[in-house]
mmCIF file of C-alpha atoms in Angstrom:
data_model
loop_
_atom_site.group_PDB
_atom_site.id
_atom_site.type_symbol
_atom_site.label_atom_id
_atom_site.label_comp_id
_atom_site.label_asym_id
_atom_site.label_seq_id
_atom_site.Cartn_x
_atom_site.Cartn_y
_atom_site.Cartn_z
ATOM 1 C CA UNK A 238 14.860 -22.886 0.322
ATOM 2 C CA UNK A 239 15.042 -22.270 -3.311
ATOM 3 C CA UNK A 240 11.416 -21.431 -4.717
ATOM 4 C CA UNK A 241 12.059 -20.938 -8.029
ATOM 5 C CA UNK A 242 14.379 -19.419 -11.276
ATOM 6 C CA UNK A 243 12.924 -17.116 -12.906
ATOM 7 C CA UNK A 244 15.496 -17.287 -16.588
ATOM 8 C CA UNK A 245 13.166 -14.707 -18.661
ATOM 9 C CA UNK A 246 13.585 -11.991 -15.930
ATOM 10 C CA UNK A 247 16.846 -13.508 -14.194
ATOM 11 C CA UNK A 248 15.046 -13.481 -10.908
ATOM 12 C CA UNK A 249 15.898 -16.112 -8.080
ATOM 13 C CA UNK A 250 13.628 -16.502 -5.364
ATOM 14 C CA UNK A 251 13.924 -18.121 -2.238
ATOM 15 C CA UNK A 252 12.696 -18.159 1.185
ATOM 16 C CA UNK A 253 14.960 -15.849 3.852
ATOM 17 C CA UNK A 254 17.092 -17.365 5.996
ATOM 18 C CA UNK A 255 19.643 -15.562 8.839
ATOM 19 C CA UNK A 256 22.747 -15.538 6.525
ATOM 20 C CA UNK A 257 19.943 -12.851 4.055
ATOM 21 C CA UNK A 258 18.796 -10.450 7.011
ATOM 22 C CA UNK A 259 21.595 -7.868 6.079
ATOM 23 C CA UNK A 260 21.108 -7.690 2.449
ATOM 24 C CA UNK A 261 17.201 -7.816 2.708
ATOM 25 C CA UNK A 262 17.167 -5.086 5.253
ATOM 26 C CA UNK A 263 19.375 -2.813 3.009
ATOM 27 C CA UNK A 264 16.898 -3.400 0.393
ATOM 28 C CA UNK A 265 13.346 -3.381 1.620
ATOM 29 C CA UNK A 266 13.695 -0.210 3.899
ATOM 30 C CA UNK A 267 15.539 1.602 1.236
ATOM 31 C CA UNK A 268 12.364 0.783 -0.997
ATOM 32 C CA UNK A 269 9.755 1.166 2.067
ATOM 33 C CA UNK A 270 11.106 4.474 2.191
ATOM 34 C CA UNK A 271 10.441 5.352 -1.004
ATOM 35 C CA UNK A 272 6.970 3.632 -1.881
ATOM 36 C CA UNK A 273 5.185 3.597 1.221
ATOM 37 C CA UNK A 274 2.773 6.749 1.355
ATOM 38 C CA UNK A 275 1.431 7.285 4.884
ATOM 39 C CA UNK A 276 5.133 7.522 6.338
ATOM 40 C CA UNK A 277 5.981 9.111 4.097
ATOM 41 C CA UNK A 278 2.992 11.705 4.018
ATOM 42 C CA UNK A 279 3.128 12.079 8.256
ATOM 43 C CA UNK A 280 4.616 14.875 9.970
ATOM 44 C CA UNK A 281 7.378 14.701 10.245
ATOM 45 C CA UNK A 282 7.875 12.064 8.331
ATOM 46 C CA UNK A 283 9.156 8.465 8.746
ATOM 47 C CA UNK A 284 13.240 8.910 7.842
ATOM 48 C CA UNK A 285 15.131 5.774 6.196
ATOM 49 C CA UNK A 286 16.751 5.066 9.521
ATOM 50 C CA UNK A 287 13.222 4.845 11.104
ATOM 51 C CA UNK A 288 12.898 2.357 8.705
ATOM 52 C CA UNK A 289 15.960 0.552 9.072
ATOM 53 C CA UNK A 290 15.189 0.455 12.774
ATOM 54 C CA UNK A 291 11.471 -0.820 12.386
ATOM 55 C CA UNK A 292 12.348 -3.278 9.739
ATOM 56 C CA UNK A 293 15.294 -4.535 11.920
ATOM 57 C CA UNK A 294 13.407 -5.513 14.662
ATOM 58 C CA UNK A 295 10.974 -8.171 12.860
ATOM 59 C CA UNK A 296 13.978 -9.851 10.115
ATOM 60 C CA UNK A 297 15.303 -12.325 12.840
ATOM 61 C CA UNK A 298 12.055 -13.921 14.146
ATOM 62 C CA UNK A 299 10.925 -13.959 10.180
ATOM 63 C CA UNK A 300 14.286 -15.511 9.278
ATOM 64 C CA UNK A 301 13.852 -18.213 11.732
ATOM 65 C CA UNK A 302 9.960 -18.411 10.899
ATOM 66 C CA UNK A 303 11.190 -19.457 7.167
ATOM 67 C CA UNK A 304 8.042 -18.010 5.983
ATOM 68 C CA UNK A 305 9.488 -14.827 4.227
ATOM 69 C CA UNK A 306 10.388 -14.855 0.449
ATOM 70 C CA UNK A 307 12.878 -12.746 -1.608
ATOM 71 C CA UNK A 308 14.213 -11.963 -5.186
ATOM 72 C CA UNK A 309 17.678 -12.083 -5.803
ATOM 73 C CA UNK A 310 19.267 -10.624 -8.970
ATOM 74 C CA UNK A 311 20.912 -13.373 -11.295
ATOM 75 C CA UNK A 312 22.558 -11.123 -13.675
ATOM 76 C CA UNK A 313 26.069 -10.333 -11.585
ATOM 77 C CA UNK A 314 25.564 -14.513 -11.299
ATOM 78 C CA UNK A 315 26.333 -14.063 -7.925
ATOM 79 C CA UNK A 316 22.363 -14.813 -6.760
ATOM 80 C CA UNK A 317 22.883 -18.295 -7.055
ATOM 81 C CA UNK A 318 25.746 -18.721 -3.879
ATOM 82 C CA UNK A 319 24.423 -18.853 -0.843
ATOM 83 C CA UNK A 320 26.547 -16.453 0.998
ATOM 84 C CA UNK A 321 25.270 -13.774 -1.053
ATOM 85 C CA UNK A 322 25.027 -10.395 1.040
ATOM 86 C CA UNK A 323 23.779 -8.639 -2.033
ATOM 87 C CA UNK A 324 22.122 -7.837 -5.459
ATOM 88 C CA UNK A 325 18.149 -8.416 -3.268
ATOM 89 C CA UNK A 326 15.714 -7.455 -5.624
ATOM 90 C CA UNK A 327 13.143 -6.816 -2.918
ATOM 91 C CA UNK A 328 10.790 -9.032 -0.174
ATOM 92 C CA UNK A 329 7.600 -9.963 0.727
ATOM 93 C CA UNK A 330 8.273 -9.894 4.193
ATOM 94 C CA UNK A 331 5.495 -12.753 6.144
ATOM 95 C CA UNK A 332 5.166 -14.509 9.466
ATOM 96 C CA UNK A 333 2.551 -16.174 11.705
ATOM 97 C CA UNK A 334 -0.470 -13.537 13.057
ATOM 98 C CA UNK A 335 0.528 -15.421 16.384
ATOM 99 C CA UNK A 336 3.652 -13.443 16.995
ATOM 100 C CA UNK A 337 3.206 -10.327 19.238
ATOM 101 C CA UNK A 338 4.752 -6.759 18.332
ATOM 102 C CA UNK A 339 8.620 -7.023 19.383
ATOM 103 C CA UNK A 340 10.007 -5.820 22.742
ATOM 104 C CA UNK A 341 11.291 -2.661 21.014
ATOM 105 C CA UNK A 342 8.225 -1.313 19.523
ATOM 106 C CA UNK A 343 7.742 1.285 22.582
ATOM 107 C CA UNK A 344 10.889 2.486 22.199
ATOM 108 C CA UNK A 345 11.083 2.764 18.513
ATOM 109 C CA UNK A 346 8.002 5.142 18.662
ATOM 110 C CA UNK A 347 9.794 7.862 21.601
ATOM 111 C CA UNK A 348 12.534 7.957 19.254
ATOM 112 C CA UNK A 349 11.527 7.555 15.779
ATOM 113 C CA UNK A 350 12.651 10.660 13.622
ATOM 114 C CA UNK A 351 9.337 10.286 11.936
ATOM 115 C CA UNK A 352 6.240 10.172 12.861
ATOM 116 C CA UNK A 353 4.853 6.467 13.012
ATOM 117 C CA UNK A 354 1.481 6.290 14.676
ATOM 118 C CA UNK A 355 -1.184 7.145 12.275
ATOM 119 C CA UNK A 356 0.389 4.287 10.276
ATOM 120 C CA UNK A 357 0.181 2.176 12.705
ATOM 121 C CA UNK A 358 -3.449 3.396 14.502
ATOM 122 C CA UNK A 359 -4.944 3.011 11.183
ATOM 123 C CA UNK A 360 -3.516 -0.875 10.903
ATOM 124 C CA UNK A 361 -4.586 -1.571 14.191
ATOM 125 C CA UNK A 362 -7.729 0.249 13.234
ATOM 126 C CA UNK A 363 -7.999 -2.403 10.341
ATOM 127 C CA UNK A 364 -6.942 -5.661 11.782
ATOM 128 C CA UNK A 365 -9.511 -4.787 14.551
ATOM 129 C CA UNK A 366 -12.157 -4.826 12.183
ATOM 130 C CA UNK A 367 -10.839 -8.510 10.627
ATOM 131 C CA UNK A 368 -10.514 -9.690 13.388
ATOM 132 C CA UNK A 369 -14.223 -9.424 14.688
ATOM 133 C CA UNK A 370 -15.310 -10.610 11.195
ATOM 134 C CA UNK A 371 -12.823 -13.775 10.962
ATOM 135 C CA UNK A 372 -13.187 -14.469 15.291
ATOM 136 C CA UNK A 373 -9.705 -14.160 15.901
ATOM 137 C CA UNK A 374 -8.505 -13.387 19.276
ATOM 138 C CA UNK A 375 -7.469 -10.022 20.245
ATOM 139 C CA UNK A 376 -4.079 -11.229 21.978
ATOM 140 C CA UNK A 377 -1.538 -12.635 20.468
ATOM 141 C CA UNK A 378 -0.945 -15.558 22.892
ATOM 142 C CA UNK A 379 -4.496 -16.783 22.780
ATOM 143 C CA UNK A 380 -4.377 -17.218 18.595
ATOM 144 C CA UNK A 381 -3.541 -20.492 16.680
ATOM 145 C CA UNK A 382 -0.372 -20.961 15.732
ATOM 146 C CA UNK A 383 -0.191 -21.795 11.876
ATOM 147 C CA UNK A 384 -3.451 -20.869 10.857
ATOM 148 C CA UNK A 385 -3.662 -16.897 9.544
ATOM 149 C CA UNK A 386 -0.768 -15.520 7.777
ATOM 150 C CA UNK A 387 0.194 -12.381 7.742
ATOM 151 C CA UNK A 388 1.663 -10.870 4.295
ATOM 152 C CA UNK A 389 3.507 -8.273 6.413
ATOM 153 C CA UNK A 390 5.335 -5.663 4.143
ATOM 154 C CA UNK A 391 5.876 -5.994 0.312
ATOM 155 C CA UNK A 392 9.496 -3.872 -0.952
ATOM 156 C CA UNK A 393 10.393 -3.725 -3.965
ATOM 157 C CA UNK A 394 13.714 -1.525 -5.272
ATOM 158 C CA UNK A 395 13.600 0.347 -8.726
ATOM 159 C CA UNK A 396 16.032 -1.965 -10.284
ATOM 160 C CA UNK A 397 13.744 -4.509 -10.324
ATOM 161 C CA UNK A 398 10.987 -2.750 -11.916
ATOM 162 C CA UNK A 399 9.191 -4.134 -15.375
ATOM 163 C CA UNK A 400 9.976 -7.998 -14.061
ATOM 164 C CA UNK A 401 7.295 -9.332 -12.377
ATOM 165 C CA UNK A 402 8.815 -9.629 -8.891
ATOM 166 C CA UNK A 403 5.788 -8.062 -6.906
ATOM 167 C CA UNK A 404 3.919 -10.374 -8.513
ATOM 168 C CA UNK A 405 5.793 -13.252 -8.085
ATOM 169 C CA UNK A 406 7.145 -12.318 -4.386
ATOM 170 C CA UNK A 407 2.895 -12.373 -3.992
ATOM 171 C CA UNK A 408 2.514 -15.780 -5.620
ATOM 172 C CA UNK A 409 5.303 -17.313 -3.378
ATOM 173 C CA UNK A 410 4.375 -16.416 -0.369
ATOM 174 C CA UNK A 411 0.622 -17.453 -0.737
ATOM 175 C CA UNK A 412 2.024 -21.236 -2.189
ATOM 176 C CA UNK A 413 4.691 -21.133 0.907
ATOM 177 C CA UNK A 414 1.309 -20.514 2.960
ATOM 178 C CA UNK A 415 -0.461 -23.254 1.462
ATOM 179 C CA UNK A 416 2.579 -25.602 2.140
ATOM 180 C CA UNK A 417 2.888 -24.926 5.958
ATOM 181 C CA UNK A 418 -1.062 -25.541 6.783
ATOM 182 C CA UNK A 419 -2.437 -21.791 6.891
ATOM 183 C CA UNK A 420 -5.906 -21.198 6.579
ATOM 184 C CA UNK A 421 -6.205 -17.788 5.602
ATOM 185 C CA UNK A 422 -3.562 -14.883 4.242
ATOM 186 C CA UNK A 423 -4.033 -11.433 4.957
ATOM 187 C CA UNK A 424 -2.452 -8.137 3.811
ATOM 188 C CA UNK A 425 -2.560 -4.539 5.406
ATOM 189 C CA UNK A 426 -2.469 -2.560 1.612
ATOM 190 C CA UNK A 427 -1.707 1.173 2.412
ATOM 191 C CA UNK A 428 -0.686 2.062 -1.434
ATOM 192 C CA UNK A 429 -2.464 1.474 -4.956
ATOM 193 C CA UNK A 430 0.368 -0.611 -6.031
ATOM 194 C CA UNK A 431 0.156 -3.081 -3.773
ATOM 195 C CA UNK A 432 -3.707 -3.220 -3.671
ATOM 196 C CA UNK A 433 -3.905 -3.496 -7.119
ATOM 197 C CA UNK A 434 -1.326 -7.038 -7.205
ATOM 198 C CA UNK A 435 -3.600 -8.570 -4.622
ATOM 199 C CA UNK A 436 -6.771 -7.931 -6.666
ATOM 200 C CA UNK A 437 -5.261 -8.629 -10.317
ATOM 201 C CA UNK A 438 -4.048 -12.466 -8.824
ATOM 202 C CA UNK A 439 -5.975 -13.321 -5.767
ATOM 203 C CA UNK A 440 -9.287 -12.202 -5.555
ATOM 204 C CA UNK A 441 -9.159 -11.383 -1.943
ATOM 205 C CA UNK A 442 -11.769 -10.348 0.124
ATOM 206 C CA UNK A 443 -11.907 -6.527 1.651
ATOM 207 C CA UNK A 444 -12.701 -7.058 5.009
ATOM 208 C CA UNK A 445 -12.022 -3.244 6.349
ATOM 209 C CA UNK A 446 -10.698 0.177 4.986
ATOM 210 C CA UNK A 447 -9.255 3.533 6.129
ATOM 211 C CA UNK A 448 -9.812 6.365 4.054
ATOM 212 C CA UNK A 449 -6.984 8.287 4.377
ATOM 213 C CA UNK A 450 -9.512 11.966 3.405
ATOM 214 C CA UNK A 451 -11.435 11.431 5.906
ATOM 215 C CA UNK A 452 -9.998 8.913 8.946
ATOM 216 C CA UNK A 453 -10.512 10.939 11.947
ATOM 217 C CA UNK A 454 -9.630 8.364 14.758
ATOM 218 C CA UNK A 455 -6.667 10.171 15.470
ATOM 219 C CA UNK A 456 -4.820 13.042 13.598
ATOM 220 C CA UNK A 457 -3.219 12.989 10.585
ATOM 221 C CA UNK A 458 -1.135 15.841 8.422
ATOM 222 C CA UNK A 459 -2.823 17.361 5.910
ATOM 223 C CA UNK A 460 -0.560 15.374 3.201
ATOM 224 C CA UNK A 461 -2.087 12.023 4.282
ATOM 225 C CA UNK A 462 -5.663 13.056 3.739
ATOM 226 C CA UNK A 463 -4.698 14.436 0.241
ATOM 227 C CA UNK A 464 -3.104 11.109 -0.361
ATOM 228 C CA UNK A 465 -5.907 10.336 -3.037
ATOM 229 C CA UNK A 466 -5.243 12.928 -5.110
ATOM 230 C CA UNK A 467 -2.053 11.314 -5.084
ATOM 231 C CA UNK A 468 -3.841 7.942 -6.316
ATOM 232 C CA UNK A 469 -3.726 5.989 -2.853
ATOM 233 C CA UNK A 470 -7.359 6.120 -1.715
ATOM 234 C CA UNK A 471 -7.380 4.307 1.461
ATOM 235 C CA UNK A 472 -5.572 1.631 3.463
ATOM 236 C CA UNK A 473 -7.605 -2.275 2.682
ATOM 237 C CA UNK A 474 -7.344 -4.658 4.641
ATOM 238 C CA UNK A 475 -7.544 -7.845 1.817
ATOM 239 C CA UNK A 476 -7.852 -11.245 3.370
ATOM 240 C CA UNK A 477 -7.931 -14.221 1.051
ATOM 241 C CA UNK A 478 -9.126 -18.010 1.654
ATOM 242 C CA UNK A 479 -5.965 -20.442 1.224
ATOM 243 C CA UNK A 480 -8.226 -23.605 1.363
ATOM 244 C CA UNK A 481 -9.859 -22.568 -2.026
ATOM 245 C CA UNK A 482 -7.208 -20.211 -3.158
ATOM 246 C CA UNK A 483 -6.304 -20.216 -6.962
ATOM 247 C CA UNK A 484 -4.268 -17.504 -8.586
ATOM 248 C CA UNK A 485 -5.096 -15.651 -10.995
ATOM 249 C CA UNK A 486 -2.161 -15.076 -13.433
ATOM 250 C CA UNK A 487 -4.332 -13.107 -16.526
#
């Protein structure tokens, strides 16, 4: 579904569906490669294929969701055609907080290249913590379906930098939330870029944070805890309230 035309930046964005999976995965684990900093900070740390493979597991259940959105590049004019298998801009990849990890997970972690599970300890560390404060159950199975939505993994390649698709992949999503009937929107925010588009628009709230200094829940290489001299201070957990939700475009 087309979301919207962006003529100033010649950005289109639309929702993902199965014909993008491809193109979006080429894109978004190219650029979670390169911008996320506790993968890339672990030891050893997370590879490009370890992010291909992670990535690859969620795309077809967020396809078929229809929740996900993406920027495509209008300037080779080839954005517009649906049967486009390139020229993504980058992804703010979403789905339902009802959805279990994927069978694969297990296996993805004995034979990652990289190192994945501080990353993930210190999101499960977080969501933990929201979920207490929100009352949301623990398993999967027992949660609402349609009600909290998860802003999963924001990617964004270097091409696209200086026009406002962060941003806009951001604003999308949350109005794409709105549409379907969800309640609340949360994001997982382990760099300062991505923090700092949630709190410049949405005003979320921060419902639980990892220092990445000092987390001690389970060990970590001595380049994640200097990861704030680096200018990523923690991982935030940001939830935000869609019933009242107004964005903040200033």
């Amino acid at each position: 579904m087309d979301l919207e035309t962006d003529e100033e930046n010649l950005v289109l964005y639309r929702t993902m569906g199965v014909e993008d999976v491809p193109a979006v995965l080429d894109a978004v684990a190219g650029a979670f490669h390169e911008g996320e900093p506790v993968s890339a900070a672990s030891r050893p740390a997370c590879t490009l294929q370890d992010w291909r493979s992670f990535t690859e597991m969620f795309l077809p259940r967020m396809a078929a969701e229809g929740l996900t959105v993406v920027a495509f590049d209008k300037t080779t004019g080839k954005a517009a055609q649906r049967d486009v298998t390139s020229d993504v801009l980058g992804a703010l990849l979403n789905e339902d907080f009802m959805n279990p990890d994927p069978p694969g997970m297990e296996r993805f972690l004995e034979t990652a290249e990289g190192n994945w599970r501080p990353l993930l300890a210190m999101i499960e560390d977080v969501e933990d913590t929201m979920m207490k404060i929100h009352d949301i159950p623990l398993k999967p199975e027992e949660r609402a379906a349609g009600k909290y939505f998860h802003l999963w993994m924001l990617g964004v390649t270097s091409s696209a930098r200086g026009r406002r698709v962060g941003s806009k992949l951001l604003r999308h999503s949350l109005l794409v939330a709105k549409q379907h009937g969800f309640k609340m929107a949360f994001a997982e925010c382990t760099g300062a870029i991505s923090t700092h588009i949630l709190k410049k628009h949405c005003s979320p709230r921060l419902d639980a944070c990892v220092d990445y200094a000092s987390w001690h829940k389970m060990p970590t290489s001595e380049e994640v805890k200097n990861l704030p001299a680096a200018g990523h201070a923690g991982m935030s957990l940001l939830s935000i309230d869609l019933v009242d939700f107004m964005w903040n475009d200033s």
